[in-house]
Tab-separated table of C-alpha atoms and ligand atoms in Angstrom:
chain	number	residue	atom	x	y	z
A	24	UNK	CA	16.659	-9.936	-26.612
A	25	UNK	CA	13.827	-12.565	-25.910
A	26	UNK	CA	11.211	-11.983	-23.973
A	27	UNK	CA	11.130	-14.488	-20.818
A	28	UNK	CA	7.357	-14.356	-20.129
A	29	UNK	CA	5.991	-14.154	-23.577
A	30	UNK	CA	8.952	-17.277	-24.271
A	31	UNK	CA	7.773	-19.452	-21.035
A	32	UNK	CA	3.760	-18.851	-21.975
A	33	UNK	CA	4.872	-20.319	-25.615
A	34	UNK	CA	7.120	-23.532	-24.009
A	35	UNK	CA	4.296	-24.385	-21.489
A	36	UNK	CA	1.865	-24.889	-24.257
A	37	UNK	CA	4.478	-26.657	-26.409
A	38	UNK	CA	5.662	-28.621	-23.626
A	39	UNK	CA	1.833	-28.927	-22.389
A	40	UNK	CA	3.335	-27.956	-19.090
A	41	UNK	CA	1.876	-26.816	-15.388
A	42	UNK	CA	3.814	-24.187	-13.883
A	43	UNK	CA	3.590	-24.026	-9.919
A	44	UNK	CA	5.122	-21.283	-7.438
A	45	UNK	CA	5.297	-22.026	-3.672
A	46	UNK	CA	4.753	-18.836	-1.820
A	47	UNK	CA	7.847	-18.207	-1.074
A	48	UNK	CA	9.149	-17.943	-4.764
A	49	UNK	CA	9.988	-14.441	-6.231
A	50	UNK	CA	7.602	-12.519	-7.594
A	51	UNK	CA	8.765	-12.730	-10.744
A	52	UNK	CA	8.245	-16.465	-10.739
A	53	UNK	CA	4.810	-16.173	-9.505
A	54	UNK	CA	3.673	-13.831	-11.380
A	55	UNK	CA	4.225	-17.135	-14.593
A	56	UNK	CA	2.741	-19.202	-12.600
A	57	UNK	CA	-0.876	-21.325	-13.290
A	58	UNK	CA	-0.821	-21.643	-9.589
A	59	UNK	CA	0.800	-20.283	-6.312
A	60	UNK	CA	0.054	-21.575	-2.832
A	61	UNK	CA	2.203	-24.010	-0.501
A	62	UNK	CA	3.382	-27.269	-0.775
A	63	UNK	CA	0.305	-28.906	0.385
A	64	UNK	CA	-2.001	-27.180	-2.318
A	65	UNK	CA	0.664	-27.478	-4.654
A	66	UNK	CA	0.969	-30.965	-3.827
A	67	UNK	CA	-3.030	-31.505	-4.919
A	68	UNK	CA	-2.619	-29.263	-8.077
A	69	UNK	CA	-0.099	-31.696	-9.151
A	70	UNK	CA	-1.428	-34.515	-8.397
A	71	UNK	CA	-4.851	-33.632	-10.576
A	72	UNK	CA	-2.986	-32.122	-13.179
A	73	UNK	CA	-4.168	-32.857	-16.537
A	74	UNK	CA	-0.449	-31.431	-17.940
A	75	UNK	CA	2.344	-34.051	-19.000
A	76	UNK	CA	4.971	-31.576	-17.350
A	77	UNK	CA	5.203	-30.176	-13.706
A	78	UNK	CA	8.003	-27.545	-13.569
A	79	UNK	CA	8.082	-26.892	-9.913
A	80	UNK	CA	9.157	-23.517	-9.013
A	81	UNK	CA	10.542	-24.322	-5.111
A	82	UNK	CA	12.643	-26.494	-3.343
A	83	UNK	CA	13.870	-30.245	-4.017
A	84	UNK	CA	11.422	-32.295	-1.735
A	85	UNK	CA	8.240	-30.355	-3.262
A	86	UNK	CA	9.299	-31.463	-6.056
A	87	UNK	CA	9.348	-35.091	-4.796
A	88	UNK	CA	6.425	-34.610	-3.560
A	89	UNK	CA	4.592	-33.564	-6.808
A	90	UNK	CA	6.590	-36.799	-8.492
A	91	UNK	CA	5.474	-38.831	-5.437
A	92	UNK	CA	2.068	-37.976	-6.326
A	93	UNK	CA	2.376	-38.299	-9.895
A	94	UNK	CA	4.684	-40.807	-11.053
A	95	UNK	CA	3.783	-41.355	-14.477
A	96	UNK	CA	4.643	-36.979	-15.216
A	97	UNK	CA	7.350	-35.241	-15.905
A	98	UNK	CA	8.555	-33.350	-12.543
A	99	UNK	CA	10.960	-30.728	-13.240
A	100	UNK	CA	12.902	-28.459	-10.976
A	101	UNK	CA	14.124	-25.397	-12.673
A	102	UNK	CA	17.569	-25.176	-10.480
A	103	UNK	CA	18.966	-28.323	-9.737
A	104	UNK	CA	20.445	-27.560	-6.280
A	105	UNK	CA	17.627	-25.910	-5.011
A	106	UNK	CA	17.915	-27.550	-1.533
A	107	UNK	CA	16.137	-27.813	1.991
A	108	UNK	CA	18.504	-27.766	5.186
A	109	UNK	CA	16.001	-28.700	6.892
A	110	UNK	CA	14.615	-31.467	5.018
A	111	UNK	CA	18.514	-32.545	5.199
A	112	UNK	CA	18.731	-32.508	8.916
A	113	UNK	CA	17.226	-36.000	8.771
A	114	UNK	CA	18.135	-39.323	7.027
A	115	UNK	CA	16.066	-42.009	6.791
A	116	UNK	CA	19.101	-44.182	9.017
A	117	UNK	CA	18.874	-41.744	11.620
A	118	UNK	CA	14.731	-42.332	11.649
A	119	UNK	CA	15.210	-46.182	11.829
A	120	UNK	CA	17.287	-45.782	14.588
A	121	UNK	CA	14.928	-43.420	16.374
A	122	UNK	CA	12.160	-46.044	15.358
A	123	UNK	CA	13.692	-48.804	17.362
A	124	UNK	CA	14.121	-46.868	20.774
A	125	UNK	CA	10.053	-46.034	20.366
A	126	UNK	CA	9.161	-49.872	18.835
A	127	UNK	CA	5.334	-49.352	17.636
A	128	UNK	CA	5.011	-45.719	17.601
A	129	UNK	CA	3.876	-44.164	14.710
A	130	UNK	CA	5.941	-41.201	12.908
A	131	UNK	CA	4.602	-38.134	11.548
A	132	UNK	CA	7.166	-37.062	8.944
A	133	UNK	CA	6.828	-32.459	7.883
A	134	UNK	CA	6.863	-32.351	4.120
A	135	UNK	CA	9.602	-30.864	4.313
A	136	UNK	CA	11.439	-34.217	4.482
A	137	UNK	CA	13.159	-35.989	1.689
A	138	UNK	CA	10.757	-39.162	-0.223
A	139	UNK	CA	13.209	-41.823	1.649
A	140	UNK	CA	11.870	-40.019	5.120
A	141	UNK	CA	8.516	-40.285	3.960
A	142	UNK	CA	8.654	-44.139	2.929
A	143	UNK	CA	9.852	-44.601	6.764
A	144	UNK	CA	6.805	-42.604	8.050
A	145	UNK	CA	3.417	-43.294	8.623
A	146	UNK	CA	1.598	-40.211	7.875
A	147	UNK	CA	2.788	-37.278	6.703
A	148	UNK	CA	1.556	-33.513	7.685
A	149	UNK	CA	2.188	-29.733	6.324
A	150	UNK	CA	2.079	-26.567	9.055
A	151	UNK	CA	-1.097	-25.870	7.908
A	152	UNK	CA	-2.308	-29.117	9.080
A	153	UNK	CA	0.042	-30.405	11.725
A	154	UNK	CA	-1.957	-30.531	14.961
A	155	UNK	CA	-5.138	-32.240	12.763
A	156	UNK	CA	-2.618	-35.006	11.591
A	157	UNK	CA	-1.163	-35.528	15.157
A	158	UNK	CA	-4.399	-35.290	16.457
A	159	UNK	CA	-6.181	-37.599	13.914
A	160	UNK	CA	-3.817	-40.630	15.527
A	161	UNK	CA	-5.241	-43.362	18.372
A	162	UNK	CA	-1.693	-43.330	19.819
A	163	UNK	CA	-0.757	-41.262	22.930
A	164	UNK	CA	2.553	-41.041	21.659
A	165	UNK	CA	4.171	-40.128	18.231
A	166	UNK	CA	7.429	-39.331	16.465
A	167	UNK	CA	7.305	-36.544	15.047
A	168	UNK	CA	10.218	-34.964	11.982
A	169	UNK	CA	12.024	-33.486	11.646
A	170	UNK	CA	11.337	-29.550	13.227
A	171	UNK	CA	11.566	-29.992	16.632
A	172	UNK	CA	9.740	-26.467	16.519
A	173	UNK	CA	6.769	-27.206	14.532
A	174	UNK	CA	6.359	-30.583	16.813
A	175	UNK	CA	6.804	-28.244	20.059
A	176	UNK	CA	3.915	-26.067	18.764
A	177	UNK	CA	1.827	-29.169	17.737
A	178	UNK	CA	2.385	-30.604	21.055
A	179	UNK	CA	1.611	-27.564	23.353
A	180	UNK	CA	-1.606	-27.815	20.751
A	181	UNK	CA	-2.584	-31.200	21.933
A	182	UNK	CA	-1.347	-31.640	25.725
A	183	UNK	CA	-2.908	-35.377	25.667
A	184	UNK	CA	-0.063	-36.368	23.627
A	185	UNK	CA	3.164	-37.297	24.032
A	186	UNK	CA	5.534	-35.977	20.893
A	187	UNK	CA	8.769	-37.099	20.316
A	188	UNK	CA	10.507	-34.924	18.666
A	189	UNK	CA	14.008	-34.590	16.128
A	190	UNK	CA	16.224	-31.498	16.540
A	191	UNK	CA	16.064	-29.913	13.254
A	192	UNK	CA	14.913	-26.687	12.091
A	193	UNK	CA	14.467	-24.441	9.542
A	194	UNK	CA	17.764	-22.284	9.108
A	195	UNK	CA	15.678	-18.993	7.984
A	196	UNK	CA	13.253	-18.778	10.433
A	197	UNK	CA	15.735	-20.066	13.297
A	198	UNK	CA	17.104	-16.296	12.812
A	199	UNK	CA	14.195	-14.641	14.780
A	200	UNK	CA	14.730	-14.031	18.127
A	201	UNK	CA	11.786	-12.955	21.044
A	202	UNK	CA	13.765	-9.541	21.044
A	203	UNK	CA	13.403	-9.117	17.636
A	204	UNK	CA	9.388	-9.449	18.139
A	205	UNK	CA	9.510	-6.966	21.195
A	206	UNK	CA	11.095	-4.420	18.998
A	207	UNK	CA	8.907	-4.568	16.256
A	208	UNK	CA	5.872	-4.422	19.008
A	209	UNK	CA	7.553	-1.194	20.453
A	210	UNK	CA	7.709	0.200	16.449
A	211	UNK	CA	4.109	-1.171	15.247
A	212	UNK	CA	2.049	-1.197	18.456
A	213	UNK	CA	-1.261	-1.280	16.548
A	214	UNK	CA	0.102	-4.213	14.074
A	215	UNK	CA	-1.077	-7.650	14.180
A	216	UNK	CA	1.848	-10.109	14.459
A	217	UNK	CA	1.997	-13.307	12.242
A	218	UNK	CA	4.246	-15.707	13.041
A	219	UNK	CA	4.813	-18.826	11.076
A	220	UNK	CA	5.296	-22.272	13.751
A	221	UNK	CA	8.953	-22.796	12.516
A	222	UNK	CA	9.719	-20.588	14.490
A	223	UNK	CA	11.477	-21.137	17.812
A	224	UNK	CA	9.423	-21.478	21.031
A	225	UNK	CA	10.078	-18.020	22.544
A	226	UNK	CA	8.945	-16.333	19.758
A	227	UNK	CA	5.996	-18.012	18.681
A	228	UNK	CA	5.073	-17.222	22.363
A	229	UNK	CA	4.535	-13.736	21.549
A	230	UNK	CA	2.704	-13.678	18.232
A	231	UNK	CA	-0.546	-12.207	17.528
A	232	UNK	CA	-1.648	-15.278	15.310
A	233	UNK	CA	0.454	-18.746	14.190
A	234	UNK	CA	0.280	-20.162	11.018
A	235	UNK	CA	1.507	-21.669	8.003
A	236	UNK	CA	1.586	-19.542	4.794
A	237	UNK	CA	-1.509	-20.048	3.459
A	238	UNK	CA	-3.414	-19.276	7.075
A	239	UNK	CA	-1.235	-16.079	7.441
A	240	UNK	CA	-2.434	-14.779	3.858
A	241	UNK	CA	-6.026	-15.823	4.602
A	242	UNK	CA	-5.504	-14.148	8.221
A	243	UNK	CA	-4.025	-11.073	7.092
A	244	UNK	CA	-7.129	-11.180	3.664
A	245	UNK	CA	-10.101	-11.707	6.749
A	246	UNK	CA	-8.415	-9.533	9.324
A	247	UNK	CA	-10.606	-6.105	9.623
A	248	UNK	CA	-6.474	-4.969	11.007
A	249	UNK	CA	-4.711	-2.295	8.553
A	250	UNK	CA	-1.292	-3.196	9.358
A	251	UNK	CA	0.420	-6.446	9.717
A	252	UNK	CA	4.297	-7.968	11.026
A	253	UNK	CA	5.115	-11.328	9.427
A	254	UNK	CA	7.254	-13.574	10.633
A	255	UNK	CA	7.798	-15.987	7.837
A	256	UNK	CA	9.827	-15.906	4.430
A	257	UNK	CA	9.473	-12.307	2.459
A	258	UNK	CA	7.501	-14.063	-0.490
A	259	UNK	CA	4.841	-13.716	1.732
A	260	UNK	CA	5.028	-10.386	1.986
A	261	UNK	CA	5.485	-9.380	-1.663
A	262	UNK	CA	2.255	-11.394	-2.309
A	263	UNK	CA	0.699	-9.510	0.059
A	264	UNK	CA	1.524	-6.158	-0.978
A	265	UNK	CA	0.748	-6.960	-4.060
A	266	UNK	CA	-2.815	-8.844	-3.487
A	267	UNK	CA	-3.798	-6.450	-0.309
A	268	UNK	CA	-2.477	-3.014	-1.415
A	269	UNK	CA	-4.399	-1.215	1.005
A	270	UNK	CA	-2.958	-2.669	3.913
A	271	UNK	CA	0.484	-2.311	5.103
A	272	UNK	CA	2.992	-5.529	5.765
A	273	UNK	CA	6.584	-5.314	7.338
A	274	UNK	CA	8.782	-8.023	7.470
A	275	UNK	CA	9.843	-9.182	11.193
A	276	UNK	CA	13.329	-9.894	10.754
A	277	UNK	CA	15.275	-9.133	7.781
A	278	UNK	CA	17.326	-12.440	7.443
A	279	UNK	CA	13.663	-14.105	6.655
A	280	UNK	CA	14.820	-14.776	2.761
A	281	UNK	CA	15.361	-18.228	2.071
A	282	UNK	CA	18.493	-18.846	-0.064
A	283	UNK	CA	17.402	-21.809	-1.352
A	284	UNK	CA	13.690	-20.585	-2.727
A	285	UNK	CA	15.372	-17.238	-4.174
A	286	UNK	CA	17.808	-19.427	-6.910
A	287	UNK	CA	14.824	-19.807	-8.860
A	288	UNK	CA	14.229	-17.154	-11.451
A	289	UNK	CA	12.578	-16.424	-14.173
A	290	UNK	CA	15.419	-17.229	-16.778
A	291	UNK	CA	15.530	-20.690	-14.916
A	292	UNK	CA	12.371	-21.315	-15.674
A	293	UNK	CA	12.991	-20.529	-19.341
A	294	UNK	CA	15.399	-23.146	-19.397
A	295	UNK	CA	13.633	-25.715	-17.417
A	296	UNK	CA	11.237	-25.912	-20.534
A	297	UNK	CA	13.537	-25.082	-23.029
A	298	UNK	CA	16.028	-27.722	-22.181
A	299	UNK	CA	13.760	-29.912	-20.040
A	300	UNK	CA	15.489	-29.487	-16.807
A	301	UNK	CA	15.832	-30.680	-14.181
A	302	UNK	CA	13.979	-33.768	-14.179
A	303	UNK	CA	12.987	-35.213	-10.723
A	304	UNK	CA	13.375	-39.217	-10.269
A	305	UNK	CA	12.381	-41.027	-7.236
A	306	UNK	CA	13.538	-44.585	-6.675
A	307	UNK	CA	10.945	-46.746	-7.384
A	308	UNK	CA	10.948	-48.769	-3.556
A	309	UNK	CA	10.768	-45.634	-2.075
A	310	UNK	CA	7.625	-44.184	-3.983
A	311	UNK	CA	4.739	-46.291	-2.692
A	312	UNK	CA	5.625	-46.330	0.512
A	313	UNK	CA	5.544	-42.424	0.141
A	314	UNK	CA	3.036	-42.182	-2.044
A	315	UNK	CA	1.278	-44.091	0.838
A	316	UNK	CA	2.602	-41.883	3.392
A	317	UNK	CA	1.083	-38.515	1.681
A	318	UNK	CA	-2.199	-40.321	0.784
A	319	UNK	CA	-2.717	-41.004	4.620
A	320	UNK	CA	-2.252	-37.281	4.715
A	321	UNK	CA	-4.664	-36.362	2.291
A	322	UNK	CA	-7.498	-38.358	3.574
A	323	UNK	CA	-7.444	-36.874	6.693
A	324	UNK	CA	-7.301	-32.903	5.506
B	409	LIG	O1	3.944	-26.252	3.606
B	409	LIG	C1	4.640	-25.412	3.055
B	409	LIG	O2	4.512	-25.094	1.906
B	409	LIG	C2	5.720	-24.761	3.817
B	409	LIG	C3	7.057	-25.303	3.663
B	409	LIG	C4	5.432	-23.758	4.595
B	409	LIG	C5	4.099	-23.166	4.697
B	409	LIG	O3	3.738	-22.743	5.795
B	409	LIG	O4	3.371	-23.089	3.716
């Protein structure tokens, strides 16, 4: 029987590939990994990558994104149908249409939004950024896609603005309900509460702290607090156990486990440099308009 680390350490310097792990990844995955963070560190890695070969351990439009950003490398996704349902929940039809009821107001696409979204957009954002990007605009009003609960948080951020907002969300963290956070209070009443901003409304109402996953690692690293409730996916928590092994973390809600980021394992990453799979191709008239979209971004942050 091979050996799957010792195998991918030997392909990645064949292949002279990068390997990158959004948090959310096993820990398996991560523990391969040159780097582990979320999309929108991932998203620099890649783009100052000296490696021919990206092999993107996450979903489909981080991917994108790292090809977005780096055209001229090889972007491969080690399970082909690694999707977003979120990032699905909007076409780039439905945001021309939504662009001609609001003529002249400028859209703020989530990264988690497929490269065709972001040529449509102006300026793209991550949840660890969100309220600087919306904030960073002249207009009074933007569009903002597609979670409606990431652009209610951003909005309640920045009352001065006026945020219209798409009705999509994220399917995993849509499963947390306020109850769920009043139990967990009731269990844990000396724990800190993290909640990540796709969450809905009600429940972000009665967190502790709100942040992406980078902000609720760095939270949770700073925090003088012993024990911790997070409200995001579980690969947050496994990182944290693992990195912060004196301090305790519980999961909010046990339906936090994203389907989509747990297909990738350490076998598929095997393969993704053995057989060079799956390669990532965006159509050429949709990358510089995206490329321009995420550049906006990364001025800005
Ligand atoms: O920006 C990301 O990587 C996502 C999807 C979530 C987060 O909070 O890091």
């Amino acid at each position: 029987m091979i050996d799957l680390t010792t195998e991918i350490q030997r392909l990645k310097q064949d292949r002279n590939a990068v390997i990158l792990a959004h948090n959310y990844q096993l820990d398996e995955v991560q523990r391969v990994a040159d780097y582990v963070g979320d999309s929108l560190y991932l998203s620099k890695v890649a783009a100052n990558s000296k490696q021919d070969v990206i092999v993107f351990c996450g979903v489909r439009f981080m991917a994108e994104t790292a090809k977005i950003l780096s055209p001229t490398k090889t972007v491969l996704l080690p399970e082909k149908d690694a999707g977003c349902p979120l990032a699905e929940m909007i076409t780039a039809e439905g945001l021309r249409t939504l662009k001609s009821k609001h003529p002249g107001v400028p859209v703020v696409c989530y990264i988690n939004s497929s490269a065709e979204v972001k040529a449509e957009s102006d300026i793209c954002c991550t949840s660890a950024n969100a309220v600087k990007i919306v904030a960073s605009l002249s207009d009074r009003k933007v569009i903002f896609v597609p979670d409606e609960n990431l652009g209610d948080y951003v909005a309640k951020q920045i009352p001065e603005k006026e945020l219209i907002l798409w009705k999509g969300h994220c399917v995993t963290h849509a499963k947390v309900k306020a109850e769920d956070v009043k139990q967990v209070r009731e269990l844990y009443p000396a724990a800190k509460i993290l909640i990540h901003p796709e969450c809905n409304p009600a429940v972000v109402k009665l967190a502790d702290f709100v942040g992406s996953t980078s902000e609720i690692i760095r939270y949770a690293e700073e925090s003088e607090e012993s024990t911790f409730v997070i409200g995001t996916e579980m690969g947050v928590v496994c990182t944290l156990r693992e990195t912060l092994p004196n301090k305790q973390f519980f999961l909010l809600h046990p339906g936090l486990v994203c389907p989509n980021m747990k297909k990738t394992r350490l076998e598929s990453v095997y393969q993704a440099l053995h057989n060079h799979q799956y390669e990532i191709d965006v159509e050429q008239e949709h990358i510089l308009s995206a490329q321009r979209t995420l550049e906006r971004m990364l001025e800005v942050v």
